[in-house]
PDB file of C-alpha atoms in Angstrom:
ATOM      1  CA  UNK A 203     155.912  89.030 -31.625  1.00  0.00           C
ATOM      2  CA  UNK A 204     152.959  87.596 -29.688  1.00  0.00           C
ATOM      3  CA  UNK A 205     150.826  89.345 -27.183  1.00  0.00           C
ATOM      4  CA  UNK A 206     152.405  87.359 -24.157  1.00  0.00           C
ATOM      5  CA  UNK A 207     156.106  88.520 -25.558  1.00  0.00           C
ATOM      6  CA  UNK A 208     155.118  92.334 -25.426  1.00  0.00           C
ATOM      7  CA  UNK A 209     153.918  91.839 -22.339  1.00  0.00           C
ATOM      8  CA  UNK A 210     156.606  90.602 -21.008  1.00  0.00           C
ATOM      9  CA  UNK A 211     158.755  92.841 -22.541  1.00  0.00           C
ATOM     10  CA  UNK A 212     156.723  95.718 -21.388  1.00  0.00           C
ATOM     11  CA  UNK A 213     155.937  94.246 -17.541  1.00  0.00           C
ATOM     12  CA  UNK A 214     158.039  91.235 -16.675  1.00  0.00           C
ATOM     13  CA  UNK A 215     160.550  93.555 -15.372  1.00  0.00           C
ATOM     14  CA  UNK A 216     158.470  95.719 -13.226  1.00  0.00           C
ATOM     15  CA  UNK A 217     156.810  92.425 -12.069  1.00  0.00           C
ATOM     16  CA  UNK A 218     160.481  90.769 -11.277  1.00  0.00           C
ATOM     17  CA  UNK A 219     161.623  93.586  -9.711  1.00  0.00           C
ATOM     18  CA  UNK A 220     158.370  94.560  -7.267  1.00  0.00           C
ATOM     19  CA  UNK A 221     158.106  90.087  -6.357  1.00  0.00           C
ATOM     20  CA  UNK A 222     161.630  89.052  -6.954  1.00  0.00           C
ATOM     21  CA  UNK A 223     160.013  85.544  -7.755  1.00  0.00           C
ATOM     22  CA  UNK A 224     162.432  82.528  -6.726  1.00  0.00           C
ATOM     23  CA  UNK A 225     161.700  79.995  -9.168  1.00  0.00           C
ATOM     24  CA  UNK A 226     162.051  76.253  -7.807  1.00  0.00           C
ATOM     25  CA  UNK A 227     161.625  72.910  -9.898  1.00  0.00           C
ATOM     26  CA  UNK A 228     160.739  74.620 -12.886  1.00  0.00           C
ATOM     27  CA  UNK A 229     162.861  71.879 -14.975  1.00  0.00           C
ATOM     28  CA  UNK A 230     159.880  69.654 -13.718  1.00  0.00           C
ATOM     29  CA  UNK A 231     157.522  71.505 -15.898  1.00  0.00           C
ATOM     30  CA  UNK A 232     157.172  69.321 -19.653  1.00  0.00           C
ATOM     31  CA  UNK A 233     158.977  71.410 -22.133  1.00  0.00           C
ATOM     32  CA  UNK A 234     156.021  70.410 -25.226  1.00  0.00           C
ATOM     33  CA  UNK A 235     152.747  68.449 -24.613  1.00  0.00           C
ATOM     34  CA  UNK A 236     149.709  68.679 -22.569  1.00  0.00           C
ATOM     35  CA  UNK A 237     150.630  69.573 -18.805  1.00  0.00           C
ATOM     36  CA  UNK A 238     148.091  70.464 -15.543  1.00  0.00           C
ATOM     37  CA  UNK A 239     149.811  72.852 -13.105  1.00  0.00           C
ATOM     38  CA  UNK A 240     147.903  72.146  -9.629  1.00  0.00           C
ATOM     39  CA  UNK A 241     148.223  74.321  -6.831  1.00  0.00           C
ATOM     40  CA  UNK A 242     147.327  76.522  -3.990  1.00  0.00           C
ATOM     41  CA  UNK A 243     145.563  79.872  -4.299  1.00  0.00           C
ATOM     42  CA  UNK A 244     146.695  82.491  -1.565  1.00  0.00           C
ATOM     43  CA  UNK A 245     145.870  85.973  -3.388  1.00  0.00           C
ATOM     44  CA  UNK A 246     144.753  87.624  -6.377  1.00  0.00           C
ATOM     45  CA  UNK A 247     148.639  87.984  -7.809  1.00  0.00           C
ATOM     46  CA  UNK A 248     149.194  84.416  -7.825  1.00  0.00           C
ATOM     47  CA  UNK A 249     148.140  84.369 -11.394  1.00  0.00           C
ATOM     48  CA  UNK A 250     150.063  87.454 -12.373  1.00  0.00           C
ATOM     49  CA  UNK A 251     153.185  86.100 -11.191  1.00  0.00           C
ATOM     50  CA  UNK A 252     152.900  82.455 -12.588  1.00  0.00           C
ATOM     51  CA  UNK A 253     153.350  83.899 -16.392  1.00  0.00           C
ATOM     52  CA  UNK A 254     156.727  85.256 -15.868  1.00  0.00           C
ATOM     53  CA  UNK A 255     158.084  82.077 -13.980  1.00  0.00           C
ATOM     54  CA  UNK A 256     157.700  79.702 -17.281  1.00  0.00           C
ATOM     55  CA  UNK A 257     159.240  80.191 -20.673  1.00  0.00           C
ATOM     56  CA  UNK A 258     155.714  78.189 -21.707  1.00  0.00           C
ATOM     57  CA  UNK A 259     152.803  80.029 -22.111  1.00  0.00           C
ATOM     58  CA  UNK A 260     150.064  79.123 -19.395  1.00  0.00           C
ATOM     59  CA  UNK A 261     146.304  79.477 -19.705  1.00  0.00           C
ATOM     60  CA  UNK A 262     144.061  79.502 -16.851  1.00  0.00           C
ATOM     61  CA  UNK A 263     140.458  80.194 -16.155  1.00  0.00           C
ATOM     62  CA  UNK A 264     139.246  83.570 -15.257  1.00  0.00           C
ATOM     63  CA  UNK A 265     136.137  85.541 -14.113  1.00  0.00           C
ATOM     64  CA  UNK A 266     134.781  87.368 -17.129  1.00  0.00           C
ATOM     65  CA  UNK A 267     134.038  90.508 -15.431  1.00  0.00           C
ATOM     66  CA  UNK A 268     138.232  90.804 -15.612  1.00  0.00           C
ATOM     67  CA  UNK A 269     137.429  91.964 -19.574  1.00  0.00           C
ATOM     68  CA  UNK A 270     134.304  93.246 -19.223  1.00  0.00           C
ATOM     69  CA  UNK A 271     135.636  96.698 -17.814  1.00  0.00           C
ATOM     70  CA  UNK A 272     134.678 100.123 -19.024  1.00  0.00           C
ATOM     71  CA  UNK A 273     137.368 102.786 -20.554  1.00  0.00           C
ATOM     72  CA  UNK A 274     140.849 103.093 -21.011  1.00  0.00           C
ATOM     73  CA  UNK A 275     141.392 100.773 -17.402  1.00  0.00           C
ATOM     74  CA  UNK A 276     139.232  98.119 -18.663  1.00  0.00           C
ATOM     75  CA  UNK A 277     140.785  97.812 -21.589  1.00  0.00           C
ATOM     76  CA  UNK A 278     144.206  97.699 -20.876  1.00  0.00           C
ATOM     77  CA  UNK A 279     142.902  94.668 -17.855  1.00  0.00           C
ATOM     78  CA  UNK A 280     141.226  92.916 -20.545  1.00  0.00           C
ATOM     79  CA  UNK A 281     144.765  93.502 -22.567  1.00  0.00           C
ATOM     80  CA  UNK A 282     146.722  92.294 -19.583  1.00  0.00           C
ATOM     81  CA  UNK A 283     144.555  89.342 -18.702  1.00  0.00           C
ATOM     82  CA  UNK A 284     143.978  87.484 -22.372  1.00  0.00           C
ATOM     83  CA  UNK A 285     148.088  88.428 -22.567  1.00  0.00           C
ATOM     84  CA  UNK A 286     149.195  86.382 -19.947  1.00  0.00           C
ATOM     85  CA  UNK A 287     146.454  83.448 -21.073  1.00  0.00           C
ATOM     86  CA  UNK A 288     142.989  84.001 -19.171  1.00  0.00           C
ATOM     87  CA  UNK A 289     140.171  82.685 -20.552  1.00  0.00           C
ATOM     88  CA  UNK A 290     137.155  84.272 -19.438  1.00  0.00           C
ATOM     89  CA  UNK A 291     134.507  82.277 -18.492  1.00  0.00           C
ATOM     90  CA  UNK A 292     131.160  82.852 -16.486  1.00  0.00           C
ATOM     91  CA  UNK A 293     131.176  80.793 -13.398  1.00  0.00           C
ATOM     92  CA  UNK A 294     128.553  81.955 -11.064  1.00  0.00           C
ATOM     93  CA  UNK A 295     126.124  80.465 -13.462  1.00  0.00           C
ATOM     94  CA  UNK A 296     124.723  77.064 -12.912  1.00  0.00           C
ATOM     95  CA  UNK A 297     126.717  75.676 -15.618  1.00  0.00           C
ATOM     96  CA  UNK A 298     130.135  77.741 -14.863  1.00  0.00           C
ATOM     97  CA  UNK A 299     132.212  74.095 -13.379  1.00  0.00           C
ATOM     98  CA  UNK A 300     130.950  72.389 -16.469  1.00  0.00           C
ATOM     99  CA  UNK A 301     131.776  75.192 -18.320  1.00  0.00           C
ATOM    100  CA  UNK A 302     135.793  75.349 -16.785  1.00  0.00           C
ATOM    101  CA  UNK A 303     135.890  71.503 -17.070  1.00  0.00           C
ATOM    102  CA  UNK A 304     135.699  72.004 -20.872  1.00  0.00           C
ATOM    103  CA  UNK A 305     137.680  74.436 -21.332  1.00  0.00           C
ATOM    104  CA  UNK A 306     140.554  73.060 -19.688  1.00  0.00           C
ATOM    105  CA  UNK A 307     140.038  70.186 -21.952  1.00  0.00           C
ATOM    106  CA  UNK A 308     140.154  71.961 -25.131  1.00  0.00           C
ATOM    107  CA  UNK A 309     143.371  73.687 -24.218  1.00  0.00           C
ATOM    108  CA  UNK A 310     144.995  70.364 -22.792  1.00  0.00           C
ATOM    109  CA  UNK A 311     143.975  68.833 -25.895  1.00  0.00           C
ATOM    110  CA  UNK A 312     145.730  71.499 -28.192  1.00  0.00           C
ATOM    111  CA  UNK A 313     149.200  70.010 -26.281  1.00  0.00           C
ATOM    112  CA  UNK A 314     149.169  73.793 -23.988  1.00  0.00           C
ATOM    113  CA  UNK A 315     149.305  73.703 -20.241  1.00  0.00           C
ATOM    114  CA  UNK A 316     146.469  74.678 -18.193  1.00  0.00           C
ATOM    115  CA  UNK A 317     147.053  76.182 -14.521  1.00  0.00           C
ATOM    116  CA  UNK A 318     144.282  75.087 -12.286  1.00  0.00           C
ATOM    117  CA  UNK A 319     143.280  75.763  -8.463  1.00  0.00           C
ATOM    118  CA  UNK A 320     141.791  72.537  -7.251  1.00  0.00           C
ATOM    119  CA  UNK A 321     140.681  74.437  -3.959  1.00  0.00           C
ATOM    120  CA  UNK A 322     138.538  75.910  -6.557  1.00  0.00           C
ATOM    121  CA  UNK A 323     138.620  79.934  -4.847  1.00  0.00           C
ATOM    122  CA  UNK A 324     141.369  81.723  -2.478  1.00  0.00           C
ATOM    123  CA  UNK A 325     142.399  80.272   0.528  1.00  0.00           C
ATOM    124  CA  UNK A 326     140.499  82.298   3.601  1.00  0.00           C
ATOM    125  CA  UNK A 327     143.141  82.342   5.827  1.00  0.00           C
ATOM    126  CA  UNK A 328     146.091  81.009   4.288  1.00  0.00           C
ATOM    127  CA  UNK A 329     145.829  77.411   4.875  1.00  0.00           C
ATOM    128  CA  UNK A 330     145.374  74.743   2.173  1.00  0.00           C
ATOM    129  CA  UNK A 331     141.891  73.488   1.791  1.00  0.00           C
ATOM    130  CA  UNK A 332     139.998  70.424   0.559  1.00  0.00           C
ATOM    131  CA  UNK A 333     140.497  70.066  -3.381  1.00  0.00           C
ATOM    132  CA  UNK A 334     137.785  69.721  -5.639  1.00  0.00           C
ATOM    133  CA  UNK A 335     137.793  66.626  -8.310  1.00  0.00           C
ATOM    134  CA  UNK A 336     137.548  68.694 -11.522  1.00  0.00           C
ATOM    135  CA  UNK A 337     141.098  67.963 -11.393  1.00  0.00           C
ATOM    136  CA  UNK A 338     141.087  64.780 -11.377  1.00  0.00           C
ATOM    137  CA  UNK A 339     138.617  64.684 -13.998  1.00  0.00           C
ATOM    138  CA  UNK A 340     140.798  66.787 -16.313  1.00  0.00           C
ATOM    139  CA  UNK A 341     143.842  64.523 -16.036  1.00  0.00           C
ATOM    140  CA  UNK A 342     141.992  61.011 -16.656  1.00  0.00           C
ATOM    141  CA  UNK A 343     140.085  62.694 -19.706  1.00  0.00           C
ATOM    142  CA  UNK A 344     142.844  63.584 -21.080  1.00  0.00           C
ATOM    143  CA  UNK A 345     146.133  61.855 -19.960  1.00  0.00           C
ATOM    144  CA  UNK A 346     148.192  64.783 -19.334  1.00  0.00           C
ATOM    145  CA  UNK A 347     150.297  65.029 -16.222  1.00  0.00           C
ATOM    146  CA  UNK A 348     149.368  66.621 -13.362  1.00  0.00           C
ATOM    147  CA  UNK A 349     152.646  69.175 -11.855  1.00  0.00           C
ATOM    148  CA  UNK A 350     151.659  70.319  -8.341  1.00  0.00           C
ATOM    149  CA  UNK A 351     153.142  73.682  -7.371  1.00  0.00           C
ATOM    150  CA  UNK A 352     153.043  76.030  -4.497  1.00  0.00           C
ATOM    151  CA  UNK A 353     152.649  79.687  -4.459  1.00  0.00           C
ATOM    152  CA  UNK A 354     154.502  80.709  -1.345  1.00  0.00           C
ATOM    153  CA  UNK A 355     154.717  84.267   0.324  1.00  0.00           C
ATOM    154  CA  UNK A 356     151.799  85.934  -2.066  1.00  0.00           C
ATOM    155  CA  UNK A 357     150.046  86.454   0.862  1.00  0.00           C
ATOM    156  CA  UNK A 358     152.346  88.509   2.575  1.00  0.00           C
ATOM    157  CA  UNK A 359     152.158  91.094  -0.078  1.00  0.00           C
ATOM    158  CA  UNK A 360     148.905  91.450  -0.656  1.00  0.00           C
ATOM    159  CA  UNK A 361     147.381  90.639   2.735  1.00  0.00           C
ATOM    160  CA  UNK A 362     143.639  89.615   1.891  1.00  0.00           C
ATOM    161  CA  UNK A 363     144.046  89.488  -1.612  1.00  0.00           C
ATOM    162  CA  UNK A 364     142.516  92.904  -2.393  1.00  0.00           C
ATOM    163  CA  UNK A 365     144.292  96.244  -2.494  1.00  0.00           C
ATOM    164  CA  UNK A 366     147.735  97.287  -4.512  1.00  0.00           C
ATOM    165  CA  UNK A 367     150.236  94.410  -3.203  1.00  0.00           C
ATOM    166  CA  UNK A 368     153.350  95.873  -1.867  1.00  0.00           C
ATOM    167  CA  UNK A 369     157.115  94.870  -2.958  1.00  0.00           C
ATOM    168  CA  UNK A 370     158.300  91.709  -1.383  1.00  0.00           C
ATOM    169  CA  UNK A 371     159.505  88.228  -2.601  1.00  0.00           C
ATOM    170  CA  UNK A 372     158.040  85.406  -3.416  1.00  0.00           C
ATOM    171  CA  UNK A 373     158.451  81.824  -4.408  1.00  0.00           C
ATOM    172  CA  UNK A 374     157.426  79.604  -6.716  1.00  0.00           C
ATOM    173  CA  UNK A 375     157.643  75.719  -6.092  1.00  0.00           C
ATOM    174  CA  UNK A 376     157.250  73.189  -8.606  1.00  0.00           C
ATOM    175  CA  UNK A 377     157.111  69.419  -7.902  1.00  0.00           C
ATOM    176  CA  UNK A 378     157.791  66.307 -10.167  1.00  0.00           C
ATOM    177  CA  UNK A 379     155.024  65.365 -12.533  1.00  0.00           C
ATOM    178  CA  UNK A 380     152.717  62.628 -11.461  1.00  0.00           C
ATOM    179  CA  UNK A 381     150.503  60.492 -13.907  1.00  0.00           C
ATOM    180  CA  UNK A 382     147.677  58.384 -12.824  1.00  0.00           C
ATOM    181  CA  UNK A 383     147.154  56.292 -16.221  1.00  0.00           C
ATOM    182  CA  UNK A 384     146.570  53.353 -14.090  1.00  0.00           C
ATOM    183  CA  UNK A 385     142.375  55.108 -13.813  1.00  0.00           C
ATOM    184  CA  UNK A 386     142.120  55.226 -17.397  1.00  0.00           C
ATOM    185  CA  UNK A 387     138.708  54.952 -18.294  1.00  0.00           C
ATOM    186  CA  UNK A 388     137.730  55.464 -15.045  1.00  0.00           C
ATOM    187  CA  UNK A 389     136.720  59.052 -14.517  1.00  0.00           C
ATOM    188  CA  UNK A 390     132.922  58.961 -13.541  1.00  0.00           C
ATOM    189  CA  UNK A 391     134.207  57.030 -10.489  1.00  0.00           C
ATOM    190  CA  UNK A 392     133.587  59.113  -7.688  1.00  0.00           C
ATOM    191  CA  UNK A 393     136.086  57.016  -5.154  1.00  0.00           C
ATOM    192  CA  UNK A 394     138.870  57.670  -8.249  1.00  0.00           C
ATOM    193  CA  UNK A 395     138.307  61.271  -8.774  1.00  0.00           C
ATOM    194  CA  UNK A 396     138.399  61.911  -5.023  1.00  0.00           C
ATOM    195  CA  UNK A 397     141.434  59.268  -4.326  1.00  0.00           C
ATOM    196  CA  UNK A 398     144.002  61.609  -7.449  1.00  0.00           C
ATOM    197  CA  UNK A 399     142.087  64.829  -5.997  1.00  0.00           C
ATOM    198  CA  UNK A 400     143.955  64.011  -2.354  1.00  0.00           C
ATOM    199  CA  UNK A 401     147.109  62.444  -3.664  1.00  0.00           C
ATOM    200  CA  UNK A 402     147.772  66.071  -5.457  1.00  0.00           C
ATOM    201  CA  UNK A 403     146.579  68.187  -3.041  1.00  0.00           C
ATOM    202  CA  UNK A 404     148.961  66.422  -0.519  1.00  0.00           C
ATOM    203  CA  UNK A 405     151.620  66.844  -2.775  1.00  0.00           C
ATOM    204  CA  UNK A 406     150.687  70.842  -2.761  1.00  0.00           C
ATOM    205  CA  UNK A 407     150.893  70.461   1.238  1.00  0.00           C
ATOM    206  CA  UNK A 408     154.408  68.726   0.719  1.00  0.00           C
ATOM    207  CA  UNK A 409     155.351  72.082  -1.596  1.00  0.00           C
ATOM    208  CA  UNK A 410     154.186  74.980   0.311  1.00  0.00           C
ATOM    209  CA  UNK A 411     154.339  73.776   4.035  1.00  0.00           C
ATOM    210  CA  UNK A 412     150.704  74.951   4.855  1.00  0.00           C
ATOM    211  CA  UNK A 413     148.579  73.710   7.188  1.00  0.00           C
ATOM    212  CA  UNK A 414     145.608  71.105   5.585  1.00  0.00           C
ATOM    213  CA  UNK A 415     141.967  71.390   6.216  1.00  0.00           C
ATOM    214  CA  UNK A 416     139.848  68.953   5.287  1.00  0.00           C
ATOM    215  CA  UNK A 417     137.154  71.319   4.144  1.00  0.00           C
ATOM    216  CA  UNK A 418     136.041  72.932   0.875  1.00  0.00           C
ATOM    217  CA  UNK A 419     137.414  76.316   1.464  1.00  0.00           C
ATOM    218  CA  UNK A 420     133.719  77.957   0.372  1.00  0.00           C
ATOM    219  CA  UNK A 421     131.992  76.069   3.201  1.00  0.00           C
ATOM    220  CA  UNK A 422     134.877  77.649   5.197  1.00  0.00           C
ATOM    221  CA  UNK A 423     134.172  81.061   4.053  1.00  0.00           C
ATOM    222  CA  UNK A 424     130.273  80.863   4.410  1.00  0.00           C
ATOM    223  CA  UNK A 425     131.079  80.107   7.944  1.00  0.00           C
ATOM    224  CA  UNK A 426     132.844  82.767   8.708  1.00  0.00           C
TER     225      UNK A 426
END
């Protein structure tokens, strides 16, 4: 039995029953091949819930510090985190985007899916913000379909993203694949890569109903 079966054995019904998670579209999810889940980032839980809402196993980018921790706690995160398909990476260094670019790569090229955040950190206030191009980048490398999906209600139970999130339900909305093999060969063009960046993150919008802001969502932050 594999690490993400115990662990879904052992927590997917403590996780179904505290988030109740309504599942929508999830037939629009590739059963085999490479596939890029795109979508909004409300809270920290979004990528504790997304595991349990796919019978595919889902790998995603995390911060390092996540396995880094000391004692029985930090183990047990570090258990919980590679489980449920983390890869730790170091992005505050200068090299930490090019760093996530390849890694999604690797595991797109192995035929897994890869769960990316375009707005590339959590939404400040709980609209959708400007996405970056990595993700655009990652689907003309490597051909795989890009499904957009929408974490809604996250926010609600763990207002701020920090602190133990309290029982509630959520959902999770996944649209129709879209492919954008009519670019191939074409992404070092910066019109491209911002041109699929929109068209998804509109899609996202479409999904979760949120308000758009035409902003990188750090900027927004720093201004705060």
């Amino acid at each position: 039995m594999s690490r993400l079966a115990i662990m879904k054995a052992a927590l997917g019904p403590v996780l179904r029953l505290m988030f109740r998670p309504r599942v929508e579209g999830a037939e629009n999810v590739p059963g085999t091949g490479p596939v890029i889940l795109a979508g909004n980032h409300l809270t920290f839980i979004d990528s504790m819930i997304m595991p349990i809402c796919l019978e595919r196993q889902v790998f995603f980018i995390g911060k390092d510090e996540y396995v880094k921790g000391k004692g029985l706690k930090g183990r047990l995160m570090a258990w919980f985190f590679t489980s449920v398909g983390m890869i730790p990476v170091d992005r505050d260094g200068g090299r930490g985007g090019v760093a996530a670019l390849m890694t999604g790569r690797r595991v797109l090229e192995e035929g897994k899916i890869f769960s990316i955040y375009p707005e590339g950190t959590r939404s400040p206030d709980g609209r959708l913000y400007r996405g970056r191009t990595g993700i655009a980048r990652l689907t003309l490398m490597t051909g795989a379909p890009v499904v957009p999906f929408a974490m809604i209600g996250t926010d609600k139970i763990q207002p701020g993203g920090a602190g133990i999130p309290r029982p509630g339900r959520v959902t999770v909305r996944f649209g129709e694949p879209m492919e954008f093999s009519r670019y191939d060969g074409m992404d070092r063009d910066r019109y491209v890569l911002r041109a699929v960046t929109d068209s998804v993150m509109a899609e996202v919008m479409r999904l979760s109903g949120q308000e758009y802001v035409d902003m990188y969502a750090t900027k927004a932050k720093e201004a705060a």
